[in-house]
Amino acid sequence: MIGVYDSGFGGLTVLRHLVGALPGRDFLYLGDNGRAPYGGRDAHTLLDFAEQCVEHLFEAGCGLVVVACHTVSCVALRHLQRRYGYPGSGRRVLGVTIPAAEAAVALTRGRIGVLATERTVRSRTFVAELAKLGHHDTVQRAAPLLAPLVEEAWEATELARGACARYLRDLEGASVIILGCTHYPLLREALEAGTGAALLDPGPAVAERLRAWLSRHPDFDAPGEGRLQLHCTGDLAHFTASAARFYGGPLPAPRHVVEAGSTLARLVLDGTPEGQVVRG
Ligand code: DGL
């Protein structure tokens, strides 16, 4: 069974591509809706949340966890990989940033724009990963209003088009814009109205990379029965009412995960870390 983790609904826009590319596999999706949005949170809180969620998926029987959330992937992936996915652990954690960066570089030699959450932009992980691929012309824009607009199901409104146009102004000159937040594929029409750049939804690239990775690492997941389970924190009725809109099709009933036993972070570092954060 493959675990897929996101801060809430947004990862369902990634899950649909994973299920499409790997129809015989079993998936367990965890949306941490009760603590979303993640995008404005500090890095150390995100590490704590990510540890709890990834552990939940491993304990539920997943051998492999895909971090579908760009914010977590940009800030905490390396930490999660060291903590859980070390050689010999029999577990792996994969993210979405590198597949997105590779897909963008395959599309253009021109300027790449990154539209994402505040924390993703401040991590500069997209800039670093694109630079590792030899691409040094990247502009970023944090768009904190966009995920709430999608949560509200306002993606087809004048308000959404106005907000998109305003953010896109700061990505002028980009020939490709990475939709670096899992909510943004739902805003494609509103975004297209505000830019001539190609909009890159990383979902298909993530799915293709996962399919290729599994064929190279068959020990981390066995072909299953095509079962899909959903777990969420937060309000179960709200999740049930909204999830299908993000997934783009019908979904099974979710199971509620109670946020019991959450503790406050024990280790607090000074300052604002940049890029990947790893702690002991
Ligand atoms: N899932 C988050 C991401 O892709 C966006 C929503 C949030 O801020 O929690 O970055």
PDB file of C-alpha atoms and ligand atoms in Angstrom:
ATOM      1  CA  MET A   1       0.000   0.000   0.000  1.00  0.00           C
ATOM      2  CA  ILE A   2       1.315   3.437  -0.983  1.00  0.00           C
ATOM      3  CA  GLY A   3       0.799   6.292   1.458  1.00  0.00           C
ATOM      4  CA  VAL A   4       0.077   9.761   0.103  1.00  0.00           C
ATOM      5  CA  TYR A   5       0.302  12.681   2.510  1.00  0.00           C
ATOM      6  CA  ASP A   6      -0.868  16.241   2.148  1.00  0.00           C
ATOM      7  CA  SER A   7      -1.817  19.120   4.404  1.00  0.00           C
ATOM      8  CA  GLY A   8      -5.433  18.659   3.360  1.00  0.00           C
ATOM      9  CA  PHE A   9      -7.444  18.441   0.143  1.00  0.00           C
ATOM     10  CA  GLY A  10      -4.801  19.594  -2.299  1.00  0.00           C
ATOM     11  CA  GLY A  11      -2.901  16.312  -2.491  1.00  0.00           C
ATOM     12  CA  LEU A  12      -5.997  14.768  -4.030  1.00  0.00           C
ATOM     13  CA  THR A  13      -5.052  16.619  -7.241  1.00  0.00           C
ATOM     14  CA  VAL A  14      -1.817  14.600  -7.162  1.00  0.00           C
ATOM     15  CA  LEU A  15      -3.474  11.360  -6.039  1.00  0.00           C
ATOM     16  CA  ARG A  16      -5.689  11.289  -9.126  1.00  0.00           C
ATOM     17  CA  HIS A  17      -2.588  11.113 -11.324  1.00  0.00           C
ATOM     18  CA  LEU A  18      -0.957   8.454  -9.104  1.00  0.00           C
ATOM     19  CA  VAL A  19      -4.059   6.247  -9.227  1.00  0.00           C
ATOM     20  CA  GLY A  20      -4.319   6.813 -12.988  1.00  0.00           C
ATOM     21  CA  ALA A  21      -0.701   5.766 -13.547  1.00  0.00           C
ATOM     22  CA  LEU A  22      -0.809   2.809 -11.115  1.00  0.00           C
ATOM     23  CA  PRO A  23      -4.344   1.434 -11.302  1.00  0.00           C
ATOM     24  CA  GLY A  24      -3.587  -1.918  -9.639  1.00  0.00           C
ATOM     25  CA  ARG A  25      -1.980  -0.437  -6.521  1.00  0.00           C
ATOM     26  CA  ASP A  26      -3.541   0.165  -3.127  1.00  0.00           C
ATOM     27  CA  PHE A  27      -3.366   3.738  -1.820  1.00  0.00           C
ATOM     28  CA  LEU A  28      -3.931   5.288   1.595  1.00  0.00           C
ATOM     29  CA  TYR A  29      -4.336   9.068   1.495  1.00  0.00           C
ATOM     30  CA  LEU A  30      -3.912  11.177   4.617  1.00  0.00           C
ATOM     31  CA  GLY A  31      -5.099  14.787   4.593  1.00  0.00           C
ATOM     32  CA  ASP A  32      -4.108  16.750   7.687  1.00  0.00           C
ATOM     33  CA  ASN A  33      -7.089  19.071   7.163  1.00  0.00           C
ATOM     34  CA  GLY A  34      -7.458  19.824  10.857  1.00  0.00           C
ATOM     35  CA  ARG A  35      -4.123  21.675  10.827  1.00  0.00           C
ATOM     36  CA  ALA A  36      -4.222  23.071   7.281  1.00  0.00           C
ATOM     37  CA  PRO A  37      -3.245  25.382   5.747  1.00  0.00           C
ATOM     38  CA  TYR A  38       0.429  24.586   6.174  1.00  0.00           C
ATOM     39  CA  GLY A  39       1.687  27.261   3.800  1.00  0.00           C
ATOM     40  CA  GLY A  40       2.162  30.039   6.340  1.00  0.00           C
ATOM     41  CA  ARG A  41       3.548  27.867   9.147  1.00  0.00           C
ATOM     42  CA  ASP A  42       7.132  27.849  10.380  1.00  0.00           C
ATOM     43  CA  ALA A  43       9.520  25.120   9.328  1.00  0.00           C
ATOM     44  CA  HIS A  44       9.845  23.402  12.700  1.00  0.00           C
ATOM     45  CA  THR A  45       6.105  23.047  13.195  1.00  0.00           C
ATOM     46  CA  LEU A  46       5.921  21.544   9.717  1.00  0.00           C
ATOM     47  CA  LEU A  47       8.596  19.002  10.617  1.00  0.00           C
ATOM     48  CA  ASP A  48       6.573  17.931  13.650  1.00  0.00           C
ATOM     49  CA  PHE A  49       3.337  17.636  11.681  1.00  0.00           C
ATOM     50  CA  ALA A  50       5.102  15.787   8.882  1.00  0.00           C
ATOM     51  CA  GLU A  51       6.674  13.270  11.281  1.00  0.00           C
ATOM     52  CA  GLN A  52       3.309  12.514  12.857  1.00  0.00           C
ATOM     53  CA  CYS A  53       1.573  12.077   9.511  1.00  0.00           C
ATOM     54  CA  VAL A  54       4.293   9.985   7.884  1.00  0.00           C
ATOM     55  CA  GLU A  55       4.447   7.747  10.972  1.00  0.00           C
ATOM     56  CA  HIS A  56       0.675   7.327  10.794  1.00  0.00           C
ATOM     57  CA  LEU A  57       0.954   6.069   7.219  1.00  0.00           C
ATOM     58  CA  PHE A  58       3.841   3.712   7.988  1.00  0.00           C
ATOM     59  CA  GLU A  59       1.994   2.327  11.016  1.00  0.00           C
ATOM     60  CA  ALA A  60      -1.069   1.758   8.843  1.00  0.00           C
ATOM     61  CA  GLY A  61       1.058  -0.553   6.671  1.00  0.00           C
ATOM     62  CA  CYS A  62       2.486   1.639   3.915  1.00  0.00           C
ATOM     63  CA  GLY A  63       6.035   0.784   2.828  1.00  0.00           C
ATOM     64  CA  LEU A  64       6.334   3.914   0.749  1.00  0.00           C
ATOM     65  CA  VAL A  65       5.006   7.414   1.424  1.00  0.00           C
ATOM     66  CA  VAL A  66       4.669  10.081  -1.238  1.00  0.00           C
ATOM     67  CA  VAL A  67       4.677  13.582   0.232  1.00  0.00           C
ATOM     68  CA  ALA A  68       2.252  15.232  -2.187  1.00  0.00           C
ATOM     69  CA  CYS A  69       2.314  18.583  -0.387  1.00  0.00           C
ATOM     70  CA  HIS A  70       4.779  21.013  -1.954  1.00  0.00           C
ATOM     71  CA  THR A  71       5.250  22.889   1.295  1.00  0.00           C
ATOM     72  CA  VAL A  72       6.277  19.735   3.187  1.00  0.00           C
ATOM     73  CA  SER A  73       8.312  18.433   0.262  1.00  0.00           C
ATOM     74  CA  CYS A  74      10.234  21.716   0.038  1.00  0.00           C
ATOM     75  CA  VAL A  75      10.912  22.031   3.753  1.00  0.00           C
ATOM     76  CA  ALA A  76      10.950  18.581   5.304  1.00  0.00           C
ATOM     77  CA  LEU A  77      11.562  15.896   2.687  1.00  0.00           C
ATOM     78  CA  ARG A  78      15.243  15.451   3.433  1.00  0.00           C
ATOM     79  CA  HIS A  79      14.517  15.228   7.152  1.00  0.00           C
ATOM     80  CA  LEU A  80      11.798  12.616   6.575  1.00  0.00           C
ATOM     81  CA  GLN A  81      14.053  10.601   4.274  1.00  0.00           C
ATOM     82  CA  ARG A  82      16.863  10.531   6.845  1.00  0.00           C
ATOM     83  CA  ARG A  83      14.553   9.749   9.730  1.00  0.00           C
ATOM     84  CA  TYR A  84      12.451   7.033   8.099  1.00  0.00           C
ATOM     85  CA  GLY A  85      13.759   6.084   4.671  1.00  0.00           C
ATOM     86  CA  TYR A  86      17.380   5.240   5.440  1.00  0.00           C
ATOM     87  CA  PRO A  87      18.915   2.152   3.760  1.00  0.00           C
ATOM     88  CA  GLY A  88      17.817  -1.023   5.521  1.00  0.00           C
ATOM     89  CA  SER A  89      14.667   0.547   7.008  1.00  0.00           C
ATOM     90  CA  GLY A  90      12.443  -1.068   4.388  1.00  0.00           C
ATOM     91  CA  ARG A  91      10.674   2.285   4.104  1.00  0.00           C
ATOM     92  CA  ARG A  92      10.925   5.143   1.677  1.00  0.00           C
ATOM     93  CA  VAL A  93       9.657   8.714   1.487  1.00  0.00           C
ATOM     94  CA  LEU A  94       9.401  10.434  -1.906  1.00  0.00           C
ATOM     95  CA  GLY A  95       8.511  14.051  -2.698  1.00  0.00           C
ATOM     96  CA  VAL A  96       7.204  16.230  -5.491  1.00  0.00           C
ATOM     97  CA  THR A  97       9.819  18.972  -5.871  1.00  0.00           C
ATOM     98  CA  ILE A  98      12.408  17.210  -8.028  1.00  0.00           C
ATOM     99  CA  PRO A  99       9.883  15.719 -10.499  1.00  0.00           C
ATOM    100  CA  ALA A 100       8.351  19.204 -10.834  1.00  0.00           C
ATOM    101  CA  ALA A 101      11.743  20.850 -11.389  1.00  0.00           C
ATOM    102  CA  GLU A 102      12.773  18.232 -13.958  1.00  0.00           C
ATOM    103  CA  ALA A 103       9.490  18.585 -15.835  1.00  0.00           C
ATOM    104  CA  ALA A 104       9.903  22.373 -15.945  1.00  0.00           C
ATOM    105  CA  VAL A 105      13.465  22.190 -17.245  1.00  0.00           C
ATOM    106  CA  ALA A 106      12.341  19.743 -19.929  1.00  0.00           C
ATOM    107  CA  LEU A 107       9.848  22.353 -21.138  1.00  0.00           C
ATOM    108  CA  THR A 108      12.006  25.473 -21.320  1.00  0.00           C
ATOM    109  CA  ARG A 109      15.430  27.032 -21.321  1.00  0.00           C
ATOM    110  CA  GLY A 110      13.804  30.352 -20.561  1.00  0.00           C
ATOM    111  CA  ARG A 111      12.697  31.811 -17.256  1.00  0.00           C
ATOM    112  CA  ILE A 112      10.807  29.520 -14.896  1.00  0.00           C
ATOM    113  CA  GLY A 113       8.236  30.945 -12.519  1.00  0.00           C
ATOM    114  CA  VAL A 114       7.242  29.258  -9.273  1.00  0.00           C
ATOM    115  CA  LEU A 115       3.834  30.047  -7.810  1.00  0.00           C
ATOM    116  CA  ALA A 116       3.559  28.536  -4.344  1.00  0.00           C
ATOM    117  CA  THR A 117       2.868  29.026  -0.659  1.00  0.00           C
ATOM    118  CA  GLU A 118       4.794  31.463   1.495  1.00  0.00           C
ATOM    119  CA  ARG A 119       6.813  28.702   3.175  1.00  0.00           C
ATOM    120  CA  THR A 120       7.657  26.988  -0.127  1.00  0.00           C
ATOM    121  CA  VAL A 121       8.927  30.255  -1.597  1.00  0.00           C
ATOM    122  CA  ARG A 122      10.921  31.126   1.510  1.00  0.00           C
ATOM    123  CA  SER A 123      12.560  27.687   1.539  1.00  0.00           C
ATOM    124  CA  ARG A 124      14.041  28.438  -1.921  1.00  0.00           C
ATOM    125  CA  THR A 125      14.072  24.672  -2.511  1.00  0.00           C
ATOM    126  CA  PHE A 126      12.653  25.038  -6.029  1.00  0.00           C
ATOM    127  CA  VAL A 127      15.365  27.588  -6.863  1.00  0.00           C
ATOM    128  CA  ALA A 128      18.025  25.201  -5.508  1.00  0.00           C
ATOM    129  CA  GLU A 129      16.683  22.127  -7.303  1.00  0.00           C
ATOM    130  CA  LEU A 130      16.373  24.004 -10.606  1.00  0.00           C
ATOM    131  CA  ALA A 131      19.946  25.266 -10.168  1.00  0.00           C
ATOM    132  CA  LYS A 132      21.155  21.677  -9.654  1.00  0.00           C
ATOM    133  CA  LEU A 133      19.659  20.955 -13.073  1.00  0.00           C
ATOM    134  CA  GLY A 134      21.661  23.832 -14.559  1.00  0.00           C
ATOM    135  CA  HIS A 135      18.767  26.291 -14.591  1.00  0.00           C
ATOM    136  CA  HIS A 136      19.522  29.649 -13.021  1.00  0.00           C
ATOM    137  CA  ASP A 137      16.724  31.913 -14.223  1.00  0.00           C
ATOM    138  CA  THR A 138      13.922  31.348 -11.707  1.00  0.00           C
ATOM    139  CA  VAL A 139      11.419  33.795 -10.245  1.00  0.00           C
ATOM    140  CA  GLN A 140       9.114  32.960  -7.372  1.00  0.00           C
ATOM    141  CA  ARG A 141       5.880  34.414  -6.036  1.00  0.00           C
ATOM    142  CA  ALA A 142       4.078  33.424  -2.867  1.00  0.00           C
ATOM    143  CA  ALA A 143       0.315  33.390  -3.400  1.00  0.00           C
ATOM    144  CA  PRO A 144      -1.251  32.957   0.044  1.00  0.00           C
ATOM    145  CA  LEU A 145      -4.760  33.937  -1.105  1.00  0.00           C
ATOM    146  CA  LEU A 146      -5.101  31.255  -3.748  1.00  0.00           C
ATOM    147  CA  ALA A 147      -5.442  28.067  -1.673  1.00  0.00           C
ATOM    148  CA  PRO A 148      -8.218  29.590   0.496  1.00  0.00           C
ATOM    149  CA  LEU A 149     -10.077  30.692  -2.667  1.00  0.00           C
ATOM    150  CA  VAL A 150     -10.000  27.110  -3.926  1.00  0.00           C
ATOM    151  CA  GLU A 151     -11.077  25.763  -0.517  1.00  0.00           C
ATOM    152  CA  GLU A 152     -14.062  28.095  -0.795  1.00  0.00           C
ATOM    153  CA  ALA A 153     -14.845  26.672  -4.296  1.00  0.00           C
ATOM    154  CA  TRP A 154     -14.405  30.166  -5.769  1.00  0.00           C
ATOM    155  CA  GLU A 155     -11.946  29.163  -8.478  1.00  0.00           C
ATOM    156  CA  ALA A 156     -14.309  30.255 -11.302  1.00  0.00           C
ATOM    157  CA  THR A 157     -15.051  33.700  -9.859  1.00  0.00           C
ATOM    158  CA  GLU A 158     -13.929  37.201 -10.774  1.00  0.00           C
ATOM    159  CA  LEU A 159     -12.238  37.299  -7.375  1.00  0.00           C
ATOM    160  CA  ALA A 160     -10.052  34.305  -8.273  1.00  0.00           C
ATOM    161  CA  ARG A 161      -9.183  35.738 -11.692  1.00  0.00           C
ATOM    162  CA  GLY A 162      -8.251  39.052 -10.087  1.00  0.00           C
ATOM    163  CA  ALA A 163      -6.041  37.449  -7.453  1.00  0.00           C
ATOM    164  CA  CYS A 164      -4.338  35.232 -10.042  1.00  0.00           C
ATOM    165  CA  ALA A 165      -3.671  38.180 -12.351  1.00  0.00           C
ATOM    166  CA  ARG A 166      -2.196  40.175  -9.475  1.00  0.00           C
ATOM    167  CA  TYR A 167       0.199  37.400  -8.438  1.00  0.00           C
ATOM    168  CA  LEU A 168       1.146  36.536 -12.022  1.00  0.00           C
ATOM    169  CA  ARG A 169       2.256  40.120 -12.628  1.00  0.00           C
ATOM    170  CA  ASP A 170       5.288  39.329 -10.452  1.00  0.00           C
ATOM    171  CA  LEU A 171       6.187  36.323 -12.619  1.00  0.00           C
ATOM    172  CA  GLU A 172       6.355  38.312 -15.845  1.00  0.00           C
ATOM    173  CA  GLY A 173       8.878  37.004 -18.325  1.00  0.00           C
ATOM    174  CA  ALA A 174       8.467  33.386 -17.237  1.00  0.00           C
ATOM    175  CA  SER A 175       7.835  30.986 -20.105  1.00  0.00           C
ATOM    176  CA  VAL A 176       6.809  28.151 -17.774  1.00  0.00           C
ATOM    177  CA  ILE A 177       5.139  28.543 -14.388  1.00  0.00           C
ATOM    178  CA  ILE A 178       5.275  25.645 -11.948  1.00  0.00           C
ATOM    179  CA  LEU A 179       2.007  25.275 -10.043  1.00  0.00           C
ATOM    180  CA  GLY A 180       3.933  24.725  -6.833  1.00  0.00           C
ATOM    181  CA  CYS A 181       0.953  24.170  -4.555  1.00  0.00           C
ATOM    182  CA  THR A 182      -1.426  21.250  -4.815  1.00  0.00           C
ATOM    183  CA  HIS A 183      -4.507  23.504  -4.912  1.00  0.00           C
ATOM    184  CA  TYR A 184      -3.473  25.431  -8.014  1.00  0.00           C
ATOM    185  CA  PRO A 185      -4.393  22.904 -10.738  1.00  0.00           C
ATOM    186  CA  LEU A 186      -8.007  23.789  -9.912  1.00  0.00           C
ATOM    187  CA  LEU A 187      -7.223  27.408 -10.775  1.00  0.00           C
ATOM    188  CA  ARG A 188      -5.905  26.617 -14.251  1.00  0.00           C
ATOM    189  CA  GLU A 189      -8.572  28.631 -16.089  1.00  0.00           C
ATOM    190  CA  ALA A 190      -8.243  31.652 -13.814  1.00  0.00           C
ATOM    191  CA  LEU A 191      -4.449  31.517 -14.128  1.00  0.00           C
ATOM    192  CA  GLU A 192      -4.525  31.077 -17.900  1.00  0.00           C
ATOM    193  CA  ALA A 193      -6.589  34.245 -18.149  1.00  0.00           C
ATOM    194  CA  GLY A 194      -3.714  36.130 -16.517  1.00  0.00           C
ATOM    195  CA  THR A 195      -0.631  34.826 -18.332  1.00  0.00           C
ATOM    196  CA  GLY A 196       0.669  33.591 -21.649  1.00  0.00           C
ATOM    197  CA  ALA A 197       3.158  31.283 -19.906  1.00  0.00           C
ATOM    198  CA  ALA A 198       2.692  27.521 -19.954  1.00  0.00           C
ATOM    199  CA  LEU A 199       1.313  26.286 -16.628  1.00  0.00           C
ATOM    200  CA  LEU A 200       2.955  23.143 -15.312  1.00  0.00           C
ATOM    201  CA  ASP A 201       0.896  20.881 -13.051  1.00  0.00           C
ATOM    202  CA  PRO A 202       3.573  18.614 -11.533  1.00  0.00           C
ATOM    203  CA  GLY A 203       1.026  15.815 -10.853  1.00  0.00           C
ATOM    204  CA  PRO A 204       1.584  13.817 -14.078  1.00  0.00           C
ATOM    205  CA  ALA A 205       5.395  14.037 -13.717  1.00  0.00           C
ATOM    206  CA  VAL A 206       5.183  12.870 -10.085  1.00  0.00           C
ATOM    207  CA  ALA A 207       3.028   9.918 -11.150  1.00  0.00           C
ATOM    208  CA  GLU A 208       5.379   8.964 -13.965  1.00  0.00           C
ATOM    209  CA  ARG A 209       8.398   9.164 -11.652  1.00  0.00           C
ATOM    210  CA  LEU A 210       6.632   7.007  -9.065  1.00  0.00           C
ATOM    211  CA  ARG A 211       5.745   4.399 -11.688  1.00  0.00           C
ATOM    212  CA  ALA A 212       9.367   4.244 -12.855  1.00  0.00           C
ATOM    213  CA  TRP A 213      10.669   4.190  -9.259  1.00  0.00           C
ATOM    214  CA  LEU A 214       8.425   1.256  -8.336  1.00  0.00           C
ATOM    215  CA  SER A 215       9.593  -0.740 -11.312  1.00  0.00           C
ATOM    216  CA  ARG A 216      13.178  -0.232 -10.086  1.00  0.00           C
ATOM    217  CA  HIS A 217      12.271  -0.877  -6.419  1.00  0.00           C
ATOM    218  CA  PRO A 218       9.624  -3.610  -6.430  1.00  0.00           C
ATOM    219  CA  ASP A 219      10.256  -4.444  -2.747  1.00  0.00           C
ATOM    220  CA  PHE A 220       8.594  -1.270  -1.462  1.00  0.00           C
ATOM    221  CA  ASP A 221       5.097  -2.020  -2.715  1.00  0.00           C
ATOM    222  CA  ALA A 222       3.366  -5.040  -4.191  1.00  0.00           C
ATOM    223  CA  PRO A 223       0.619  -4.812  -6.818  1.00  0.00           C
ATOM    224  CA  GLY A 224      -2.648  -4.788  -4.859  1.00  0.00           C
ATOM    225  CA  GLU A 225      -6.350  -4.702  -5.643  1.00  0.00           C
ATOM    226  CA  GLY A 226      -6.670  -1.072  -6.686  1.00  0.00           C
ATOM    227  CA  ARG A 227      -8.096  -0.113  -3.280  1.00  0.00           C
ATOM    228  CA  LEU A 228      -8.238   3.512  -2.151  1.00  0.00           C
ATOM    229  CA  GLN A 229      -8.644   4.535   1.493  1.00  0.00           C
ATOM    230  CA  LEU A 230      -8.860   8.059   2.838  1.00  0.00           C
ATOM    231  CA  HIS A 231      -7.906   9.300   6.281  1.00  0.00           C
ATOM    232  CA  CYS A 232      -8.248  12.886   7.466  1.00  0.00           C
ATOM    233  CA  THR A 233      -7.851  15.017  10.543  1.00  0.00           C
ATOM    234  CA  GLY A 234     -10.276  17.877  11.117  1.00  0.00           C
ATOM    235  CA  ASP A 235     -13.926  17.999  10.183  1.00  0.00           C
ATOM    236  CA  LEU A 236     -15.058  14.742   8.610  1.00  0.00           C
ATOM    237  CA  ALA A 237     -18.260  16.140   7.097  1.00  0.00           C
ATOM    238  CA  HIS A 238     -16.329  18.972   5.432  1.00  0.00           C
ATOM    239  CA  PHE A 239     -13.797  16.517   4.018  1.00  0.00           C
ATOM    240  CA  THR A 240     -16.579  14.284   2.684  1.00  0.00           C
ATOM    241  CA  ALA A 241     -18.330  17.241   1.046  1.00  0.00           C
ATOM    242  CA  SER A 242     -15.283  18.732  -0.702  1.00  0.00           C
ATOM    243  CA  ALA A 243     -12.809  15.934  -1.459  1.00  0.00           C
ATOM    244  CA  ALA A 244     -14.354  14.759  -4.751  1.00  0.00           C
ATOM    245  CA  ARG A 245     -14.005  18.265  -6.241  1.00  0.00           C
ATOM    246  CA  PHE A 246     -10.229  18.108  -5.732  1.00  0.00           C
ATOM    247  CA  TYR A 247      -9.926  14.492  -6.860  1.00  0.00           C
ATOM    248  CA  GLY A 248     -12.109  15.028  -9.903  1.00  0.00           C
ATOM    249  CA  GLY A 249     -14.263  11.953  -9.291  1.00  0.00           C
ATOM    250  CA  PRO A 250     -16.073   9.918  -6.657  1.00  0.00           C
ATOM    251  CA  LEU A 251     -14.204   8.812  -3.553  1.00  0.00           C
ATOM    252  CA  PRO A 252     -14.815   6.290  -0.759  1.00  0.00           C
ATOM    253  CA  ALA A 253     -15.949   7.520   2.666  1.00  0.00           C
ATOM    254  CA  PRO A 254     -13.029   8.877   4.707  1.00  0.00           C
ATOM    255  CA  ARG A 255     -11.961   7.712   8.152  1.00  0.00           C
ATOM    256  CA  HIS A 256     -11.370  10.316  10.796  1.00  0.00           C
ATOM    257  CA  VAL A 257      -7.967  10.466  12.520  1.00  0.00           C
ATOM    258  CA  VAL A 258      -8.164  12.179  15.879  1.00  0.00           C
ATOM    259  CA  GLU A 259      -5.344  14.555  16.734  1.00  0.00           C
ATOM    260  CA  ALA A 260      -4.757  13.094  20.155  1.00  0.00           C
ATOM    261  CA  GLY A 261      -1.418  13.188  21.859  1.00  0.00           C
ATOM    262  CA  SER A 262       0.072  16.008  19.790  1.00  0.00           C
ATOM    263  CA  THR A 263       2.930  17.540  21.695  1.00  0.00           C
ATOM    264  CA  LEU A 264       4.622  20.875  21.317  1.00  0.00           C
ATOM    265  CA  ALA A 265       7.941  20.821  19.533  1.00  0.00           C
ATOM    266  CA  ARG A 266      10.826  20.040  21.847  1.00  0.00           C
ATOM    267  CA  LEU A 267      13.576  21.505  19.725  1.00  0.00           C
ATOM    268  CA  VAL A 268      13.236  25.117  18.653  1.00  0.00           C
ATOM    269  CA  LEU A 269      16.040  26.744  16.710  1.00  0.00           C
ATOM    270  CA  ASP A 270      16.603  30.468  16.386  1.00  0.00           C
ATOM    271  CA  GLY A 271      16.037  32.266  13.119  1.00  0.00           C
ATOM    272  CA  THR A 272      14.281  31.263   9.927  1.00  0.00           C
ATOM    273  CA  PRO A 273      15.930  28.311   8.231  1.00  0.00           C
ATOM    274  CA  GLU A 274      16.236  28.306   4.447  1.00  0.00           C
ATOM    275  CA  GLY A 275      15.855  25.276   2.190  1.00  0.00           C
ATOM    276  CA  GLN A 276      15.640  21.774   3.579  1.00  0.00           C
ATOM    277  CA  VAL A 277      15.633  21.474   7.335  1.00  0.00           C
ATOM    278  CA  VAL A 278      17.057  18.382   9.030  1.00  0.00           C
ATOM    279  CA  ARG A 279      17.109  17.911  12.745  1.00  0.00           C
ATOM    280  CA  GLY A 280      18.351  15.123  14.914  1.00  0.00           C
TER     281      GLY A 280
HETATM  282  N1  DGL B   1      -0.818  21.394   0.134  1.00  0.00           N
HETATM  283  C1  DGL B   1      -0.117  22.636   0.242  1.00  0.00           C
HETATM  284  C2  DGL B   1       1.001  22.726  -0.775  1.00  0.00           C
HETATM  285  O1  DGL B   1       0.993  22.048  -1.774  1.00  0.00           O
HETATM  286  C3  DGL B   1      -1.003  23.840   0.057  1.00  0.00           C
HETATM  287  C4  DGL B   1      -2.050  24.120   1.080  1.00  0.00           C
HETATM  288  C5  DGL B   1      -1.564  24.543   2.453  1.00  0.00           C
HETATM  289  O2  DGL B   1      -1.074  25.667   2.602  1.00  0.00           O
HETATM  290  O3  DGL B   1      -1.717  23.722   3.324  1.00  0.00           O
HETATM  291  O4  DGL B   1       1.914  23.483  -0.591  1.00  0.00           O
END
